[in-house]
Coordinates of C-alpha atoms in Angstrom, one line a residue:
X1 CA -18.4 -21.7 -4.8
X2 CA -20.8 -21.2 -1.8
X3 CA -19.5 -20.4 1.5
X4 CA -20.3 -24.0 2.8
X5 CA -18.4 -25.4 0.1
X6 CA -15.2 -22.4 1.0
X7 CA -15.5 -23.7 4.0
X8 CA -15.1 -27.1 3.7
X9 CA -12.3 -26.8 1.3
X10 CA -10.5 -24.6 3.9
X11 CA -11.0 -27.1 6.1
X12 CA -9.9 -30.2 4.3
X13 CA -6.9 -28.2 2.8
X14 CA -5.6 -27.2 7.0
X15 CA -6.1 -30.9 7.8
X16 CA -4.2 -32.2 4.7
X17 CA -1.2 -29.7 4.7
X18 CA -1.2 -30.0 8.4
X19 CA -0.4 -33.8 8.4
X20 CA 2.0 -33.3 5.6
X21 CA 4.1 -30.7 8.1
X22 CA 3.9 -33.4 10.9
X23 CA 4.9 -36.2 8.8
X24 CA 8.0 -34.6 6.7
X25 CA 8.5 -31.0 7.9
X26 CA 8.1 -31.2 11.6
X27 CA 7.8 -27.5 12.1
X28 CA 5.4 -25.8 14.6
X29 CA 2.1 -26.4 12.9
X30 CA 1.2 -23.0 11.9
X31 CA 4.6 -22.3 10.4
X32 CA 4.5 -25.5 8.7
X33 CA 0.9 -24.9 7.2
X34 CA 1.7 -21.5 5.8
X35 CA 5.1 -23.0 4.7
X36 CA 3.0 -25.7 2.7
X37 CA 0.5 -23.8 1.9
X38 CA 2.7 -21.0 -0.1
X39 CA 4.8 -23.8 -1.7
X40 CA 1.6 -25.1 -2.9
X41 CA 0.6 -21.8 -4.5
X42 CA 4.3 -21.3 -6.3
X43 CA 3.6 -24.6 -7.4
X44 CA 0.5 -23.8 -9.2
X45 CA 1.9 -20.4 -10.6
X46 CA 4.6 -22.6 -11.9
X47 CA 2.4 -24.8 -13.2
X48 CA 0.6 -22.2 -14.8
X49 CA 3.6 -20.6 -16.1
X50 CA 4.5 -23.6 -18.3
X51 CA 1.1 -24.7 -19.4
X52 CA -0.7 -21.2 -19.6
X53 CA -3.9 -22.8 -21.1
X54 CA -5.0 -24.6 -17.9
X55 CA -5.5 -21.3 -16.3
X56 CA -5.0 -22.6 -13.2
X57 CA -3.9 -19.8 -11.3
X58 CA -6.4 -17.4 -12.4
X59 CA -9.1 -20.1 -11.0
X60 CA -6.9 -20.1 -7.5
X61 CA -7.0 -16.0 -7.5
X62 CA -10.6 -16.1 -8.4
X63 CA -11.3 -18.4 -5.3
X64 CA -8.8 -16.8 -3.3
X65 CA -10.9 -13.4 -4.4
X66 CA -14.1 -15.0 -3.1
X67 CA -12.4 -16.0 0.0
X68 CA -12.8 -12.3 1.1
X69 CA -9.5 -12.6 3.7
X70 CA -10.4 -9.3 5.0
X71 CA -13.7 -9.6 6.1
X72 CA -13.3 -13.0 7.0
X73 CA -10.4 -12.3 9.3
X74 CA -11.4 -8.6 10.3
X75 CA -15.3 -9.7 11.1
X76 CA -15.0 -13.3 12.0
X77 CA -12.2 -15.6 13.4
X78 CA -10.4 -12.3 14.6
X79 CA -12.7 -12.0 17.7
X80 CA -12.9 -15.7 17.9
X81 CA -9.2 -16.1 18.3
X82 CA -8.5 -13.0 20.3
X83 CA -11.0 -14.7 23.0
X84 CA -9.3 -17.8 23.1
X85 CA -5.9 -15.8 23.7
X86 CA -7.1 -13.8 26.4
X87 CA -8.7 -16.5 28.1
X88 CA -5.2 -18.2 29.3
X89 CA -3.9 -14.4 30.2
X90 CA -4.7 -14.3 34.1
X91 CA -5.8 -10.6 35.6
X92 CA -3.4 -10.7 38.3
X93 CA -0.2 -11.8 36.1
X94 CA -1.4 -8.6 33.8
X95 CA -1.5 -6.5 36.9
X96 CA 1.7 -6.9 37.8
X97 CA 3.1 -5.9 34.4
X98 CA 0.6 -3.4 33.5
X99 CA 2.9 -0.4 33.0
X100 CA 4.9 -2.7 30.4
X101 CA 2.3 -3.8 28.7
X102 CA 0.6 -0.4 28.4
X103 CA 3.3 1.4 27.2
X104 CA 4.0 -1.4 24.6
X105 CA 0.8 -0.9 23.2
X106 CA 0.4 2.2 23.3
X107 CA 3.3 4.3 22.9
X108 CA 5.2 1.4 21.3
X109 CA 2.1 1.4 18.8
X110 CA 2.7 4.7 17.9
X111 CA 6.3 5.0 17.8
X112 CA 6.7 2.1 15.4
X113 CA 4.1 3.4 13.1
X114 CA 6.2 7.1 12.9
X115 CA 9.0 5.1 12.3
X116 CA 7.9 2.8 9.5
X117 CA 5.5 5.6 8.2
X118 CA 8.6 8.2 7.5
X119 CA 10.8 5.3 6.1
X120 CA 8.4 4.0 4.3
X121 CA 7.5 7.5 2.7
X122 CA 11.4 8.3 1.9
X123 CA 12.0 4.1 0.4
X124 CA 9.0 4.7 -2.1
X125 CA 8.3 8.7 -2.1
X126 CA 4.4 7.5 -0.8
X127 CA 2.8 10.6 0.5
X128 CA 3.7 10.5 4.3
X129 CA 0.2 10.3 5.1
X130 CA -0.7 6.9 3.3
X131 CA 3.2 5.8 4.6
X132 CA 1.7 6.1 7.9
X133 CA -1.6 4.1 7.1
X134 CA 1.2 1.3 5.9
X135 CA 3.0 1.8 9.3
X136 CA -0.4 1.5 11.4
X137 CA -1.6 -1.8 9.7
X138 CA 2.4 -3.1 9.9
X139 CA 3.1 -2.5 13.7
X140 CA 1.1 -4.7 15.3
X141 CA 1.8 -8.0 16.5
X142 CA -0.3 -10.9 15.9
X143 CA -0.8 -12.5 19.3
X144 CA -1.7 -15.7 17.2
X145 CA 1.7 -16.3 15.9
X146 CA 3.3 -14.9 18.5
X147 CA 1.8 -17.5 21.2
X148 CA 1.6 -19.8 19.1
X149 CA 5.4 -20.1 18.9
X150 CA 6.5 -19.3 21.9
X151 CA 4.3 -22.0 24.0
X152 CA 7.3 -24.4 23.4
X153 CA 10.2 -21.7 24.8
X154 CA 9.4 -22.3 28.6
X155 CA 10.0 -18.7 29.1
X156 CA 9.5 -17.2 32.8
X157 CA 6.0 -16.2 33.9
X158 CA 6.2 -12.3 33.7
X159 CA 7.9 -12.3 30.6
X160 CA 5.0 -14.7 29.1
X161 CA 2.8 -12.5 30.5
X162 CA 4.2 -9.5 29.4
X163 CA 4.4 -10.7 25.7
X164 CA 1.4 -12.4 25.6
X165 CA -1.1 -9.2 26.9
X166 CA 1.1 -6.6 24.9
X167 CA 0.4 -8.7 22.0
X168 CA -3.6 -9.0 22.8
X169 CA -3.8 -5.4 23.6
X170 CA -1.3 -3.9 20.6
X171 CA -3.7 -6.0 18.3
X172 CA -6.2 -3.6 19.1
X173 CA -4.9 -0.4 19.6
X174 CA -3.2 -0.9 16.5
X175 CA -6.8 -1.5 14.8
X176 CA -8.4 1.4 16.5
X177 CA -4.9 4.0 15.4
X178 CA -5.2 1.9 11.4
X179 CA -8.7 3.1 11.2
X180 CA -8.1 6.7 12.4
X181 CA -5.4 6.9 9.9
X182 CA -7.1 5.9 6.9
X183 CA -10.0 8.1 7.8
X184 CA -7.6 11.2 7.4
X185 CA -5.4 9.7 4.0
X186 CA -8.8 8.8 2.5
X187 CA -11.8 11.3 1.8
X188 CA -14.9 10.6 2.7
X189 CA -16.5 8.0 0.5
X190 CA -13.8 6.6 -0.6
X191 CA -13.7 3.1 0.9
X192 CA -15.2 1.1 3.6
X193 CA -13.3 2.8 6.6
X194 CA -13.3 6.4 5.0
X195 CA -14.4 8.8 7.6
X196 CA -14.4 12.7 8.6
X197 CA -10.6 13.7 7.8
X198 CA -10.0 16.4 10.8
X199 CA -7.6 15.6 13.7
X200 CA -10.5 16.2 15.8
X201 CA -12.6 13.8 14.5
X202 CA -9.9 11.2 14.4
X203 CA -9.4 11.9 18.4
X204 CA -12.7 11.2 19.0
X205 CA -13.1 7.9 17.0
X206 CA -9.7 6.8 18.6
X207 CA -11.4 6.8 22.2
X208 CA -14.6 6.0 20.8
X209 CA -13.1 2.4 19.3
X210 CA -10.7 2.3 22.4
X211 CA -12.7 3.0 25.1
X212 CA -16.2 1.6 24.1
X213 CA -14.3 -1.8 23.0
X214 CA -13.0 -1.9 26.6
X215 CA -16.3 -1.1 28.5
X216 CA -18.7 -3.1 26.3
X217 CA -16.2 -6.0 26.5
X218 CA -16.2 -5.6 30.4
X219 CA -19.8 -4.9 30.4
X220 CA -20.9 -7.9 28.3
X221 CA -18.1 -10.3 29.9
X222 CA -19.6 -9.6 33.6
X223 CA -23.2 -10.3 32.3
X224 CA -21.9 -13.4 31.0
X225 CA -20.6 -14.0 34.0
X226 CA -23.4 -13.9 36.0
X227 CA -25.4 -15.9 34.1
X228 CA -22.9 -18.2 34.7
X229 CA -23.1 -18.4 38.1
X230 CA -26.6 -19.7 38.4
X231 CA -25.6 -22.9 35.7
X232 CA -24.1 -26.2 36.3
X233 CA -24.0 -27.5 32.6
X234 CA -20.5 -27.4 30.8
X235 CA -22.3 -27.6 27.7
X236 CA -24.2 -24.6 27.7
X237 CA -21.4 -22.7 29.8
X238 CA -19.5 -23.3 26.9
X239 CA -22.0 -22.3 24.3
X240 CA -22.5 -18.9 26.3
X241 CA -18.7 -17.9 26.0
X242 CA -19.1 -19.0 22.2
X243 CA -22.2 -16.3 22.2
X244 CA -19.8 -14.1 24.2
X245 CA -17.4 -14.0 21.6
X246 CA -19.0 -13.9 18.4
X247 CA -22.3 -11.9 19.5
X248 CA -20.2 -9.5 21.3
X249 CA -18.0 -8.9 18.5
X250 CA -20.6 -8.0 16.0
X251 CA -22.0 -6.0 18.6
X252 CA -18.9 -3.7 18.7
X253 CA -19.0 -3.5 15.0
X254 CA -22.8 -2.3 14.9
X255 CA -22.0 0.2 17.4
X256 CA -18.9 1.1 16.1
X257 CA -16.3 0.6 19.3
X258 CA -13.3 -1.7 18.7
X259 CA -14.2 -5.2 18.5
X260 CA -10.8 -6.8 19.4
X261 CA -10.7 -4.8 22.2
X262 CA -13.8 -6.2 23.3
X263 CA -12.7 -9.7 22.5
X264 CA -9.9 -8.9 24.8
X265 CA -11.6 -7.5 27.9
X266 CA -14.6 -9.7 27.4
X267 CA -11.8 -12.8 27.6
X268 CA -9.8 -11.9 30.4
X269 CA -12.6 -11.3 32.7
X270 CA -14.0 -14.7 31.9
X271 CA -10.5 -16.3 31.9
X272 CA -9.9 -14.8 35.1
X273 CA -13.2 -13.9 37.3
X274 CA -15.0 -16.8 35.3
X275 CA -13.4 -19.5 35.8
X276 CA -12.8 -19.0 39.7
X277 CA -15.9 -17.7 40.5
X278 CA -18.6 -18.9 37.9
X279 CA -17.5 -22.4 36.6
X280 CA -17.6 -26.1 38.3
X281 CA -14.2 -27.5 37.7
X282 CA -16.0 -29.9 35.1
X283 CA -16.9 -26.8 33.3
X284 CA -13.3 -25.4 33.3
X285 CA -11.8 -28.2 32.1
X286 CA -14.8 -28.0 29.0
X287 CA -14.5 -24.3 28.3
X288 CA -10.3 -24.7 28.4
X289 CA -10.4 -28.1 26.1
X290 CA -12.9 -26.1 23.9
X291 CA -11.4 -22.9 23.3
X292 CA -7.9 -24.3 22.8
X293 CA -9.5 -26.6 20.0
X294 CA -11.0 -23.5 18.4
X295 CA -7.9 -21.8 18.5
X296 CA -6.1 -24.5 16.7
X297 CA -8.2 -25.3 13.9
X298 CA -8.7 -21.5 13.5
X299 CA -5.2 -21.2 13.9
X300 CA -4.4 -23.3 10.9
X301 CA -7.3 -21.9 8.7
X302 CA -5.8 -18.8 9.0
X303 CA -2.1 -19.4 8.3
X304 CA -3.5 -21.5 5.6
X305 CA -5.2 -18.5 4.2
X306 CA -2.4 -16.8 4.6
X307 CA -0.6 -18.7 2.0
X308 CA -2.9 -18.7 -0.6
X309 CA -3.1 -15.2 -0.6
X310 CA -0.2 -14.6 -2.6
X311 CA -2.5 -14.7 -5.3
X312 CA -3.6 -11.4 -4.5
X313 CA 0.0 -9.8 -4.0
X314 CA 1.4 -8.0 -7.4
X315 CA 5.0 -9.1 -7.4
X316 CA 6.8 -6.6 -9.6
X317 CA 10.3 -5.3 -8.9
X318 CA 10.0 -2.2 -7.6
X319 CA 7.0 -3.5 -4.9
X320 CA 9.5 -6.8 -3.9
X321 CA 12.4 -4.3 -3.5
X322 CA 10.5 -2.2 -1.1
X323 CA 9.4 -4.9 0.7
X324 CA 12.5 -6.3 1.3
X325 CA 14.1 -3.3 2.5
X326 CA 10.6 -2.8 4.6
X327 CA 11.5 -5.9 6.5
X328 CA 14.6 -4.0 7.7
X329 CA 12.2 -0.9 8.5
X330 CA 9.8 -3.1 10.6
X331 CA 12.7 -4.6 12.7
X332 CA 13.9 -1.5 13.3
X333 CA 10.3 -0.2 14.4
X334 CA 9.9 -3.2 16.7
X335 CA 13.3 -2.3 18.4
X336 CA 12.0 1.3 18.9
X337 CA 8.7 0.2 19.9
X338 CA 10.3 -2.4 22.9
X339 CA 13.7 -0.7 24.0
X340 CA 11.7 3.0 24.2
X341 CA 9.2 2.1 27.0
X342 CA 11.7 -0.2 28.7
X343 CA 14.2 2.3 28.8
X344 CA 11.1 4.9 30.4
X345 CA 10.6 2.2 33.0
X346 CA 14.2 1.5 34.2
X347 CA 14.6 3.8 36.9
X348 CA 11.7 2.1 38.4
X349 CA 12.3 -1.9 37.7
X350 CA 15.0 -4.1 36.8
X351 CA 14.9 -5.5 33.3
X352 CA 16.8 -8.6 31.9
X353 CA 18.9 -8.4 29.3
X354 CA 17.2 -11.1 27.2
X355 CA 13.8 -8.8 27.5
X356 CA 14.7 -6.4 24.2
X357 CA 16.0 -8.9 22.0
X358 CA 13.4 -11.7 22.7
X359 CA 10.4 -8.8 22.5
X360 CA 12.4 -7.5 19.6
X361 CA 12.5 -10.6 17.5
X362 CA 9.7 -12.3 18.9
X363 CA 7.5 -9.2 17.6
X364 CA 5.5 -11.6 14.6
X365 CA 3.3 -9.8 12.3
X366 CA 0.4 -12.1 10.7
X367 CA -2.9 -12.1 9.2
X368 CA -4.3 -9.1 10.7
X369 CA -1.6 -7.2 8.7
X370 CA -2.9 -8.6 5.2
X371 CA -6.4 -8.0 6.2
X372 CA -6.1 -4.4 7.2
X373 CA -4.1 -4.1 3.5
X374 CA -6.3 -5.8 1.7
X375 CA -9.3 -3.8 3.5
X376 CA -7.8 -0.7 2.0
X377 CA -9.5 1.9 -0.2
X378 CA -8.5 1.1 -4.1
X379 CA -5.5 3.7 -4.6
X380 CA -2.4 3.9 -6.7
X381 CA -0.3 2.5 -3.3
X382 CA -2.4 -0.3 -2.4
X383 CA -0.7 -3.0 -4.5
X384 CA 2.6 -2.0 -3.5
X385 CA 1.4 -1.7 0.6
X386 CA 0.1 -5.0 0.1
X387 CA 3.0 -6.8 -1.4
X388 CA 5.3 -5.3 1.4
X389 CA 2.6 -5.9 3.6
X390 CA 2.6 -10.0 2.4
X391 CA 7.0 -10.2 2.5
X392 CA 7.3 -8.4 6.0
X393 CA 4.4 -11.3 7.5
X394 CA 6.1 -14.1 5.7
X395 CA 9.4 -13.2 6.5
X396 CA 8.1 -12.5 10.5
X397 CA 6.2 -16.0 10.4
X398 CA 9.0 -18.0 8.4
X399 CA 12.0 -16.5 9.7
X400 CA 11.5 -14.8 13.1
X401 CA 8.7 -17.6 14.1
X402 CA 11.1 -20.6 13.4
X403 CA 14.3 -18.7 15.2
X404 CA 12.5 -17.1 18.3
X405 CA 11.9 -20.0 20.4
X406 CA 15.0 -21.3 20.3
X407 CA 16.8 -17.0 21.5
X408 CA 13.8 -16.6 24.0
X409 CA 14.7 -20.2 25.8
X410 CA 18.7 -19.0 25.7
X411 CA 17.8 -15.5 27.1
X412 CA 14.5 -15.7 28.5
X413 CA 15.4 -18.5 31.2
X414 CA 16.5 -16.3 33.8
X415 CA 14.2 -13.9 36.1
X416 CA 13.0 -11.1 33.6
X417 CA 12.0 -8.7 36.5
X418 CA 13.2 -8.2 39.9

């Protein structure tokens, strides 16, 4: 199939399943398009199970194969999508909880990939190395599932805040600490993301991705900006932040500096400083309408994806097992990742008590997960890392997305800081 033709089917498919969720299931619609989508796919293994001669499922796992998730997540709609969420994150809200936010995604990054990386080793015997790589690519949160859930729990403004720019910013850090990781489990020449293996290496391509993300989305972002300024046509206001997105993106990939991070910078400056200082309010209301739409429909794309790719997932015992018991490890890596830098900052602010359990909970892993697995050099431990990789996201998006709302409206209604 050609990519047009992909595309279209992708297309048609998010539309289709996304009427049947509003029309029987009635779930938020990402949850309810991965939720059809995967019941669609064990439909057609079942299928294929009792009449083995239509091959059915090895047509599905070849077009799933041709799909290329990784680099169609990793390279594409991830920029795309990280744009649109940083867009609706205002510079000033951010401000005020910028030590939160910084320490989540940071430190919080770091301490929940220790902790799934030396549970993960001693659950499967992995070398602690490659447990690590697992525990990189598992820690972040996807800010698309995780706003896209939590836009019906009416939470207060500096708890929104807070979970919506430590999810943005974890997203990349996480990225920028995956890639460091494999670079040192994998020799060089041994997959796409293979690098020099020595620590100090690795330190220098961690502020290499982090930093130069950050400055090249800032730079590119305040260009954009002032171009901008001098135009009064929504249409081609809007077509610049589409160029802003997706050039700037590719951009940070050819230089090698992280491109969500850029996304992110590049998004909150025009989110912010953009729409106060360089747009009509004609043009706002255009750039807002537009870049929600393009988070939808990318929205259910990808959680349609999602589905579909258990195709891809090798489903024996001793991989489900592990990434049952990984779903526990994760949890417990989110807690440690939230309650750590709160408890840090206490002396100095006063928390709710609903911030640990809703941040906890509300901590959803999604597609960037499977990409960053499926991205992974071909090794002995790749089948199982992606199978626990696939239950941990399903389980986050099913299970966590359909149960968070509900806790962070309960505990979230109340003043989170004084």
């Amino acid at each position: 199939m050609s990519i047009l033709q992909i595309t279209s089917l992708l297309i048609v498919l998010a539309g289709a399943f996304g009427a049947i969720n509003y029309l029987f299931l009635k779930l938020p619609s990402p949850i309810g398009i991965l939720l059809v989508s995967l019941m669609a796919s064990l439909a057609l293994m079942a299928l294929d199970f009792v009449i083995p001669a239509m091959g059915v499922a090895d047509q599905v796992r070849t077009t799933v194969a041709n799909l290329d998730f990784s680099d169609t997540l990793l390279e594409g709609m991830l920029g795309l999508l990280l744009f649109a969420g940083a867009l609706h994150v205002k510079i000033r809200d951010l401000r005020a909880q910028w030590a939160v936010v910084f320490l989540m995604a940071t430190m919080g990054v770091a301490l929940s990939t220790l902790v799934v990386g030396v549970g993960f080793s001693w659950l499967t015997g992995a070398p602690l190395l490659i447990a690590l790589v697992f525990g990189s690519l598992i820690s972040p949160t996807d800010p698309v599932a995780v706003l896209g859930v939590l836009r019906e729990a009416d939470l207060e403004k500096s708890l929104e805040t807070q979970i919506a720019g430590e999810s943005l910013f974890n997203d990349g850090v996480g990225y920028v600490v995956f890639l460091v990781l494999v670079g040192l489990a994998f020799p060089s020449g041994q997959g796409d993301h293979a690098s020099d293996p020595s620590l100090e290496a690795a330190f220098t391509l961690f502020f290499q991705e982090a930093i130069g993300g950050a400055v090249l989305g800032v730079a590119l972002g305040w260009l954009t900006f002032r171009v901008m300024r001098r135009i009064d046509d929504y249409s081609l206001e809007v077509l610049l932040t589409l160029g802003l997105a997706f050039g700037g993106y590719e951009l940070a990939v050819a230089l090698h500096v992280s491109g969500p991070i850029m996304a992110v910078c590049a998004g909150l400056l025009i989110g912010d400083v953009g729409t106060k200082h360089g747009m009509s309010e004609e043009t706002r209301r255009y750039v807002d309408a537009f870049w929600k739409l393009v988070d939808e429909i990318l929205n259910a794309v990808l959680f349609l994806m999602i589905g579909f790719e258990v195709f891809a997932v090798a489903f024996t015992t001793d991989a489900v097992t592990a990434g049952v018991l990984s779903i526990i490890l994760a949890l417990v890596a989110r807690l440690t990742a939230v309650a750590v830098p709160v408890f840090l900052l206490k002396p100095f602010r006063s928390f709710s008590n609903g911030v640990v359990p809703i941040m906890t909970w509300g901590g959803l892993k999604g597609g960037i997960s499977v990409a960053l697995a499926l991205s992974l050099p071909e090794n002995e431990w790749k089948p199982l890392i992606l199978t626990a990789t696939y239950i941990i996201v399903v389980f986050s998006i099913i299970v966590q997305g359909l149960t968070v709302a509900p806790l962070a409206s309960r505990l979230g209604r109340e003043p989170e800081l004084m």
